[in-house]
Amino acid sequence: NRTVATTWIKPTQHGQAPKPRCSHASTIIDNKLYINGGWGGGDRFFGDTHIFQVGKYYSTRVYFQLIIY
């Protein structure tokens, strides 16, 4: 039998980190974690999107512009 040990770490975050939230959508594509929306408690609902670069510990908020023709 093989034993695997894991340890949680809290890396130093760079860039604009998202505010704490739950009930958000997230996915990882090409070592980038995309976080969208969520609930921050009470009447705080988020409609923002953040991209976290896994391995670089860098987070960026993404701004979208809706254009309707």
PDB file of C-alpha atoms in Angstrom:
ATOM      1  CA  ASN A   1       0.000   0.000   0.000  1.00  0.00           C
ATOM      2  CA  ARG A   2       1.099   3.515  -0.782  1.00  0.00           C
ATOM      3  CA  THR A   3       0.385   6.454   1.506  1.00  0.00           C
ATOM      4  CA  VAL A   4      -0.143   9.888  -0.001  1.00  0.00           C
ATOM      5  CA  ALA A   5       0.172  12.913   2.273  1.00  0.00           C
ATOM      6  CA  THR A   6      -1.296  16.261   1.312  1.00  0.00           C
ATOM      7  CA  THR A   7      -0.791  19.656   2.868  1.00  0.00           C
ATOM      8  CA  TRP A   8      -2.823  22.840   2.397  1.00  0.00           C
ATOM      9  CA  ILE A   9      -0.834  26.019   1.817  1.00  0.00           C
ATOM     10  CA  LYS A  10      -1.843  29.675   1.664  1.00  0.00           C
ATOM     11  CA  PRO A  11       0.249  31.196  -1.122  1.00  0.00           C
ATOM     12  CA  THR A  12       0.896  34.905  -1.475  1.00  0.00           C
ATOM     13  CA  GLN A  13      -1.741  36.263  -3.843  1.00  0.00           C
ATOM     14  CA  HIS A  14      -0.894  38.928  -6.421  1.00  0.00           C
ATOM     15  CA  GLY A  15      -3.295  41.100  -8.386  1.00  0.00           C
ATOM     16  CA  GLN A  16      -6.951  41.818  -7.603  1.00  0.00           C
ATOM     17  CA  ALA A  17      -8.345  38.867  -5.646  1.00  0.00           C
ATOM     18  CA  PRO A  18     -12.103  38.248  -5.664  1.00  0.00           C
ATOM     19  CA  LYS A  19     -14.075  38.958  -2.498  1.00  0.00           C
ATOM     20  CA  PRO A  20     -15.092  35.892  -0.447  1.00  0.00           C
ATOM     21  CA  ARG A  21     -18.189  34.229  -1.919  1.00  0.00           C
ATOM     22  CA  CYS A  22     -20.198  31.053  -2.316  1.00  0.00           C
ATOM     23  CA  SER A  23     -22.660  29.763  -4.933  1.00  0.00           C
ATOM     24  CA  HIS A  24     -20.367  30.903  -7.752  1.00  0.00           C
ATOM     25  CA  ALA A  25     -19.506  29.170 -11.013  1.00  0.00           C
ATOM     26  CA  SER A  26     -15.906  28.157 -11.656  1.00  0.00           C
ATOM     27  CA  THR A  27     -13.870  26.116 -14.114  1.00  0.00           C
ATOM     28  CA  ILE A  28     -10.205  25.526 -14.973  1.00  0.00           C
ATOM     29  CA  ILE A  29      -8.985  25.899 -18.568  1.00  0.00           C
ATOM     30  CA  ASP A  30      -5.268  25.821 -19.454  1.00  0.00           C
ATOM     31  CA  ASN A  31      -4.087  26.379 -15.840  1.00  0.00           C
ATOM     32  CA  LYS A  32      -6.430  29.348 -15.378  1.00  0.00           C
ATOM     33  CA  LEU A  33      -9.243  29.247 -12.822  1.00  0.00           C
ATOM     34  CA  TYR A  34     -12.271  31.256 -13.964  1.00  0.00           C
ATOM     35  CA  ILE A  35     -14.618  32.425 -11.161  1.00  0.00           C
ATOM     36  CA  ASN A  36     -17.949  34.042 -12.030  1.00  0.00           C
ATOM     37  CA  GLY A  37     -20.667  35.557  -9.864  1.00  0.00           C
ATOM     38  CA  GLY A  38     -21.705  34.228  -6.500  1.00  0.00           C
ATOM     39  CA  TRP A  39     -23.200  35.344  -3.218  1.00  0.00           C
ATOM     40  CA  GLY A  40     -21.325  37.238  -0.515  1.00  0.00           C
ATOM     41  CA  GLY A  41     -23.948  36.961   2.235  1.00  0.00           C
ATOM     42  CA  GLY A  42     -27.035  39.026   3.012  1.00  0.00           C
ATOM     43  CA  ASP A  43     -28.014  41.027  -0.054  1.00  0.00           C
ATOM     44  CA  ARG A  44     -24.521  40.901  -1.644  1.00  0.00           C
ATOM     45  CA  PHE A  45     -24.646  39.218  -5.040  1.00  0.00           C
ATOM     46  CA  PHE A  46     -21.678  39.342  -7.408  1.00  0.00           C
ATOM     47  CA  GLY A  47     -21.824  39.594 -11.189  1.00  0.00           C
ATOM     48  CA  ASP A  48     -18.064  39.839 -11.709  1.00  0.00           C
ATOM     49  CA  THR A  49     -15.548  37.491 -13.312  1.00  0.00           C
ATOM     50  CA  HIS A  50     -11.992  36.799 -12.115  1.00  0.00           C
ATOM     51  CA  ILE A  51      -9.196  34.749 -13.669  1.00  0.00           C
ATOM     52  CA  PHE A  52      -6.639  33.153 -11.334  1.00  0.00           C
ATOM     53  CA  GLN A  53      -3.422  31.919 -12.957  1.00  0.00           C
ATOM     54  CA  VAL A  54      -2.627  28.639 -11.231  1.00  0.00           C
ATOM     55  CA  GLY A  55       1.076  28.313 -10.364  1.00  0.00           C
ATOM     56  CA  LYS A  56       1.697  32.063 -10.669  1.00  0.00           C
ATOM     57  CA  TYR A  57      -0.804  32.972  -7.908  1.00  0.00           C
ATOM     58  CA  TYR A  58      -1.967  35.983  -9.912  1.00  0.00           C
ATOM     59  CA  SER A  59      -5.597  37.074 -10.140  1.00  0.00           C
ATOM     60  CA  THR A  60      -7.200  39.510 -12.564  1.00  0.00           C
ATOM     61  CA  ARG A  61     -10.728  40.915 -12.695  1.00  0.00           C
ATOM     62  CA  VAL A  62     -12.209  40.771 -16.186  1.00  0.00           C
ATOM     63  CA  TYR A  63     -14.548  43.478 -17.442  1.00  0.00           C
ATOM     64  CA  PHE A  64     -17.066  42.780 -20.183  1.00  0.00           C
ATOM     65  CA  GLN A  65     -18.966  45.213 -22.363  1.00  0.00           C
ATOM     66  CA  LEU A  66     -22.319  44.082 -23.700  1.00  0.00           C
ATOM     67  CA  ILE A  67     -23.009  45.335 -27.201  1.00  0.00           C
ATOM     68  CA  ILE A  68     -26.490  44.802 -28.637  1.00  0.00           C
ATOM     69  CA  TYR A  69     -27.065  45.423 -32.335  1.00  0.00           C
TER      70      TYR A  69
END
